[in-house]
């Protein structure tokens, strides 16, 4: 069962990335990257973790939420399962968090050298 779920996670991530790149034309979304997808065991809900290149604003996420129905309808046509999962977009801040930690470590090392 776990292998099937993992495979579905990867398929949905690939398809959503393609849809965002080619189908969605909303300029307010900006450059959006799907970093991870986590589907529930019954495939009813897909948590989609997204990050935005450049400065993130709340408008990016609002534009993505507005496009959710359109994105889900295209995804349903591309998937081979009976019911397309509901999409929940979640802002992925792990990259920003990693950069912040890296900067703190760099600052500590710079202070030790001085």
mmCIF file with all atom_site columns, C-alpha atoms in Angstrom:
data_model
loop_
_atom_site.group_PDB
_atom_site.id
_atom_site.type_symbol
_atom_site.label_atom_id
_atom_site.label_alt_id
_atom_site.label_comp_id
_atom_site.label_asym_id
_atom_site.label_entity_id
_atom_site.label_seq_id
_atom_site.pdbx_PDB_ins_code
_atom_site.Cartn_x
_atom_site.Cartn_y
_atom_site.Cartn_z
_atom_site.occupancy
_atom_site.B_iso_or_equiv
_atom_site.pdbx_formal_charge
_atom_site.auth_seq_id
_atom_site.auth_comp_id
_atom_site.auth_asym_id
_atom_site.auth_atom_id
_atom_site.pdbx_PDB_model_num
ATOM 1   C CA . UNK A 1 1   ? 0.000   0.000  0.000   1.00 0.00 ? 1   UNK A CA 1
ATOM 2   C CA . UNK A 1 2   ? 2.799   2.435  0.861   1.00 0.00 ? 2   UNK A CA 1
ATOM 3   C CA . UNK A 1 3   ? 4.415   1.954  -2.540  1.00 0.00 ? 3   UNK A CA 1
ATOM 4   C CA . UNK A 1 4   ? 1.151   2.761  -4.312  1.00 0.00 ? 4   UNK A CA 1
ATOM 5   C CA . UNK A 1 5   ? 0.718   5.939  -2.225  1.00 0.00 ? 5   UNK A CA 1
ATOM 6   C CA . UNK A 1 6   ? 4.291   7.028  -2.902  1.00 0.00 ? 6   UNK A CA 1
ATOM 7   C CA . UNK A 1 7   ? 3.812   6.412  -6.617  1.00 0.00 ? 7   UNK A CA 1
ATOM 8   C CA . UNK A 1 8   ? 0.599   8.459  -6.591  1.00 0.00 ? 8   UNK A CA 1
ATOM 9   C CA . UNK A 1 9   ? 2.418   11.289 -4.759  1.00 0.00 ? 9   UNK A CA 1
ATOM 10  C CA . UNK A 1 10  ? 5.035   11.374 -7.510  1.00 0.00 ? 10  UNK A CA 1
ATOM 11  C CA . UNK A 1 11  ? 2.490   11.206 -10.345 1.00 0.00 ? 11  UNK A CA 1
ATOM 12  C CA . UNK A 1 12  ? 0.428   14.055 -8.904  1.00 0.00 ? 12  UNK A CA 1
ATOM 13  C CA . UNK A 1 13  ? 3.541   16.169 -8.319  1.00 0.00 ? 13  UNK A CA 1
ATOM 14  C CA . UNK A 1 14  ? 4.673   15.658 -11.918 1.00 0.00 ? 14  UNK A CA 1
ATOM 15  C CA . UNK A 1 15  ? 1.247   16.408 -13.369 1.00 0.00 ? 15  UNK A CA 1
ATOM 16  C CA . UNK A 1 16  ? 0.646   19.479 -11.197 1.00 0.00 ? 16  UNK A CA 1
ATOM 17  C CA . UNK A 1 17  ? 4.054   20.883 -12.127 1.00 0.00 ? 17  UNK A CA 1
ATOM 18  C CA . UNK A 1 18  ? 3.191   20.436 -15.782 1.00 0.00 ? 18  UNK A CA 1
ATOM 19  C CA . UNK A 1 19  ? -0.251  22.007 -15.347 1.00 0.00 ? 19  UNK A CA 1
ATOM 20  C CA . UNK A 1 20  ? 1.139   25.046 -13.534 1.00 0.00 ? 20  UNK A CA 1
ATOM 21  C CA . UNK A 1 21  ? 3.817   25.493 -16.164 1.00 0.00 ? 21  UNK A CA 1
ATOM 22  C CA . UNK A 1 22  ? 1.686   25.110 -19.290 1.00 0.00 ? 22  UNK A CA 1
ATOM 23  C CA . UNK A 1 23  ? -2.020  25.518 -18.504 1.00 0.00 ? 23  UNK A CA 1
ATOM 24  C CA . UNK A 1 24  ? -2.411  28.128 -15.758 1.00 0.00 ? 24  UNK A CA 1
ATOM 25  C CA . UNK A 1 25  ? -2.041  31.639 -17.167 1.00 0.00 ? 25  UNK A CA 1
ATOM 26  C CA . UNK A 1 26  ? -2.521  33.749 -14.008 1.00 0.00 ? 26  UNK A CA 1
ATOM 27  C CA . UNK A 1 27  ? 0.498   36.104 -13.770 1.00 0.00 ? 27  UNK A CA 1
ATOM 28  C CA . UNK A 1 28  ? -0.099  36.669 -10.041 1.00 0.00 ? 28  UNK A CA 1
ATOM 29  C CA . UNK A 1 29  ? 0.944   33.097 -9.290  1.00 0.00 ? 29  UNK A CA 1
ATOM 30  C CA . UNK A 1 30  ? 4.439   33.899 -10.497 1.00 0.00 ? 30  UNK A CA 1
ATOM 31  C CA . UNK A 1 31  ? 7.079   31.199 -10.608 1.00 0.00 ? 31  UNK A CA 1
ATOM 32  C CA . UNK A 1 32  ? 5.606   28.473 -8.433  1.00 0.00 ? 32  UNK A CA 1
ATOM 33  C CA . UNK A 1 33  ? 7.377   25.205 -7.667  1.00 0.00 ? 33  UNK A CA 1
ATOM 34  C CA . UNK A 1 34  ? 5.744   22.049 -6.320  1.00 0.00 ? 34  UNK A CA 1
ATOM 35  C CA . UNK A 1 35  ? 8.197   20.827 -3.670  1.00 0.00 ? 35  UNK A CA 1
ATOM 36  C CA . UNK A 1 36  ? 6.216   17.856 -2.354  1.00 0.00 ? 36  UNK A CA 1
ATOM 37  C CA . UNK A 1 37  ? 2.833   16.136 -2.478  1.00 0.00 ? 37  UNK A CA 1
ATOM 38  C CA . UNK A 1 38  ? 1.330   14.077 0.323   1.00 0.00 ? 38  UNK A CA 1
ATOM 39  C CA . UNK A 1 39  ? -1.834  12.131 -0.523  1.00 0.00 ? 39  UNK A CA 1
ATOM 40  C CA . UNK A 1 40  ? -3.966  10.580 2.199   1.00 0.00 ? 40  UNK A CA 1
ATOM 41  C CA . UNK A 1 41  ? -4.240  6.780  2.242   1.00 0.00 ? 41  UNK A CA 1
ATOM 42  C CA . UNK A 1 42  ? -7.705  6.857  0.679   1.00 0.00 ? 42  UNK A CA 1
ATOM 43  C CA . UNK A 1 43  ? -6.551  9.337  -2.037  1.00 0.00 ? 43  UNK A CA 1
ATOM 44  C CA . UNK A 1 44  ? -9.254  11.831 -1.064  1.00 0.00 ? 44  UNK A CA 1
ATOM 45  C CA . UNK A 1 45  ? -6.971  14.770 -0.175  1.00 0.00 ? 45  UNK A CA 1
ATOM 46  C CA . UNK A 1 46  ? -3.633  15.819 -1.631  1.00 0.00 ? 46  UNK A CA 1
ATOM 47  C CA . UNK A 1 47  ? -1.555  18.294 0.347   1.00 0.00 ? 47  UNK A CA 1
ATOM 48  C CA . UNK A 1 48  ? 0.552   20.126 -2.201  1.00 0.00 ? 48  UNK A CA 1
ATOM 49  C CA . UNK A 1 49  ? 3.583   21.956 -0.832  1.00 0.00 ? 49  UNK A CA 1
ATOM 50  C CA . UNK A 1 50  ? 4.543   24.968 -2.951  1.00 0.00 ? 50  UNK A CA 1
ATOM 51  C CA . UNK A 1 51  ? 7.294   27.550 -2.911  1.00 0.00 ? 51  UNK A CA 1
ATOM 52  C CA . UNK A 1 52  ? 7.621   30.735 -4.902  1.00 0.00 ? 52  UNK A CA 1
ATOM 53  C CA . UNK A 1 53  ? 10.750  32.078 -6.540  1.00 0.00 ? 53  UNK A CA 1
ATOM 54  C CA . UNK A 1 54  ? 11.597  35.620 -5.530  1.00 0.00 ? 54  UNK A CA 1
ATOM 55  C CA . UNK A 1 55  ? 9.641   37.562 -2.980  1.00 0.00 ? 55  UNK A CA 1
ATOM 56  C CA . UNK A 1 56  ? 6.544   35.739 -1.777  1.00 0.00 ? 56  UNK A CA 1
ATOM 57  C CA . UNK A 1 57  ? 3.396   37.746 -1.216  1.00 0.00 ? 57  UNK A CA 1
ATOM 58  C CA . UNK A 1 58  ? 0.008   36.647 0.036   1.00 0.00 ? 58  UNK A CA 1
ATOM 59  C CA . UNK A 1 59  ? -1.365  37.400 -3.450  1.00 0.00 ? 59  UNK A CA 1
ATOM 60  C CA . UNK A 1 60  ? 0.634   34.481 -4.901  1.00 0.00 ? 60  UNK A CA 1
ATOM 61  C CA . UNK A 1 61  ? -1.164  31.992 -2.678  1.00 0.00 ? 61  UNK A CA 1
ATOM 62  C CA . UNK A 1 62  ? -4.553  33.666 -3.239  1.00 0.00 ? 62  UNK A CA 1
ATOM 63  C CA . UNK A 1 63  ? -4.100  33.387 -7.016  1.00 0.00 ? 63  UNK A CA 1
ATOM 64  C CA . UNK A 1 64  ? -3.195  29.715 -6.623  1.00 0.00 ? 64  UNK A CA 1
ATOM 65  C CA . UNK A 1 65  ? -6.307  29.139 -4.490  1.00 0.00 ? 65  UNK A CA 1
ATOM 66  C CA . UNK A 1 66  ? -8.474  30.865 -7.132  1.00 0.00 ? 66  UNK A CA 1
ATOM 67  C CA . UNK A 1 67  ? -7.081  28.511 -9.789  1.00 0.00 ? 67  UNK A CA 1
ATOM 68  C CA . UNK A 1 68  ? -7.618  25.388 -7.671  1.00 0.00 ? 68  UNK A CA 1
ATOM 69  C CA . UNK A 1 69  ? -10.828 24.267 -9.427  1.00 0.00 ? 69  UNK A CA 1
ATOM 70  C CA . UNK A 1 70  ? -9.322  24.693 -12.885 1.00 0.00 ? 70  UNK A CA 1
ATOM 71  C CA . UNK A 1 71  ? -6.154  22.852 -11.831 1.00 0.00 ? 71  UNK A CA 1
ATOM 72  C CA . UNK A 1 72  ? -8.140  19.989 -10.285 1.00 0.00 ? 72  UNK A CA 1
ATOM 73  C CA . UNK A 1 73  ? -10.308 19.559 -13.393 1.00 0.00 ? 73  UNK A CA 1
ATOM 74  C CA . UNK A 1 74  ? -7.251  19.203 -15.627 1.00 0.00 ? 74  UNK A CA 1
ATOM 75  C CA . UNK A 1 75  ? -5.590  16.874 -13.101 1.00 0.00 ? 75  UNK A CA 1
ATOM 76  C CA . UNK A 1 76  ? -8.722  14.674 -13.057 1.00 0.00 ? 76  UNK A CA 1
ATOM 77  C CA . UNK A 1 77  ? -8.470  14.234 -16.828 1.00 0.00 ? 77  UNK A CA 1
ATOM 78  C CA . UNK A 1 78  ? -4.813  13.191 -16.570 1.00 0.00 ? 78  UNK A CA 1
ATOM 79  C CA . UNK A 1 79  ? -5.095  10.748 -13.655 1.00 0.00 ? 79  UNK A CA 1
ATOM 80  C CA . UNK A 1 80  ? -6.248  7.181  -14.118 1.00 0.00 ? 80  UNK A CA 1
ATOM 81  C CA . UNK A 1 81  ? -8.016  6.901  -10.761 1.00 0.00 ? 81  UNK A CA 1
ATOM 82  C CA . UNK A 1 82  ? -11.775 7.060  -10.256 1.00 0.00 ? 82  UNK A CA 1
ATOM 83  C CA . UNK A 1 83  ? -11.933 10.172 -8.041  1.00 0.00 ? 83  UNK A CA 1
ATOM 84  C CA . UNK A 1 84  ? -9.467  13.042 -8.204  1.00 0.00 ? 84  UNK A CA 1
ATOM 85  C CA . UNK A 1 85  ? -8.229  14.085 -4.754  1.00 0.00 ? 85  UNK A CA 1
ATOM 86  C CA . UNK A 1 86  ? -9.140  17.466 -3.304  1.00 0.00 ? 86  UNK A CA 1
ATOM 87  C CA . UNK A 1 87  ? -6.121  19.783 -3.496  1.00 0.00 ? 87  UNK A CA 1
ATOM 88  C CA . UNK A 1 88  ? -4.874  21.697 -0.475  1.00 0.00 ? 88  UNK A CA 1
ATOM 89  C CA . UNK A 1 89  ? -2.031  24.104 -1.196  1.00 0.00 ? 89  UNK A CA 1
ATOM 90  C CA . UNK A 1 90  ? 0.464   24.596 1.652   1.00 0.00 ? 90  UNK A CA 1
ATOM 91  C CA . UNK A 1 91  ? 3.275   27.141 1.574   1.00 0.00 ? 91  UNK A CA 1
ATOM 92  C CA . UNK A 1 92  ? 6.620   25.348 1.926   1.00 0.00 ? 92  UNK A CA 1
ATOM 93  C CA . UNK A 1 93  ? 9.029   27.515 3.899   1.00 0.00 ? 93  UNK A CA 1
ATOM 94  C CA . UNK A 1 94  ? 11.747  24.878 4.296   1.00 0.00 ? 94  UNK A CA 1
ATOM 95  C CA . UNK A 1 95  ? 14.021  26.511 1.705   1.00 0.00 ? 95  UNK A CA 1
ATOM 96  C CA . UNK A 1 96  ? 13.771  29.900 3.399   1.00 0.00 ? 96  UNK A CA 1
ATOM 97  C CA . UNK A 1 97  ? 14.286  28.268 6.791   1.00 0.00 ? 97  UNK A CA 1
ATOM 98  C CA . UNK A 1 98  ? 17.371  26.436 5.509   1.00 0.00 ? 98  UNK A CA 1
ATOM 99  C CA . UNK A 1 99  ? 18.800  29.672 4.113   1.00 0.00 ? 99  UNK A CA 1
ATOM 100 C CA . UNK A 1 100 ? 18.203  31.406 7.451   1.00 0.00 ? 100 UNK A CA 1
ATOM 101 C CA . UNK A 1 101 ? 19.989  28.637 9.371   1.00 0.00 ? 101 UNK A CA 1
ATOM 102 C CA . UNK A 1 102 ? 22.857  28.700 6.870   1.00 0.00 ? 102 UNK A CA 1
ATOM 103 C CA . UNK A 1 103 ? 23.230  32.477 7.332   1.00 0.00 ? 103 UNK A CA 1
ATOM 104 C CA . UNK A 1 104 ? 23.277  32.101 11.135  1.00 0.00 ? 104 UNK A CA 1
ATOM 105 C CA . UNK A 1 105 ? 26.009  29.450 10.923  1.00 0.00 ? 105 UNK A CA 1
ATOM 106 C CA . UNK A 1 106 ? 28.006  31.614 8.519   1.00 0.00 ? 106 UNK A CA 1
ATOM 107 C CA . UNK A 1 107 ? 27.693  34.612 10.871  1.00 0.00 ? 107 UNK A CA 1
ATOM 108 C CA . UNK A 1 108 ? 28.873  32.500 13.837  1.00 0.00 ? 108 UNK A CA 1
ATOM 109 C CA . UNK A 1 109 ? 31.874  31.250 11.858  1.00 0.00 ? 109 UNK A CA 1
ATOM 110 C CA . UNK A 1 110 ? 32.710  34.806 10.734  1.00 0.00 ? 110 UNK A CA 1
ATOM 111 C CA . UNK A 1 111 ? 32.596  35.987 14.370  1.00 0.00 ? 111 UNK A CA 1
ATOM 112 C CA . UNK A 1 112 ? 34.999  33.192 15.415  1.00 0.00 ? 112 UNK A CA 1
ATOM 113 C CA . UNK A 1 113 ? 37.487  34.186 12.709  1.00 0.00 ? 113 UNK A CA 1
ATOM 114 C CA . UNK A 1 114 ? 37.489  37.840 13.868  1.00 0.00 ? 114 UNK A CA 1
#
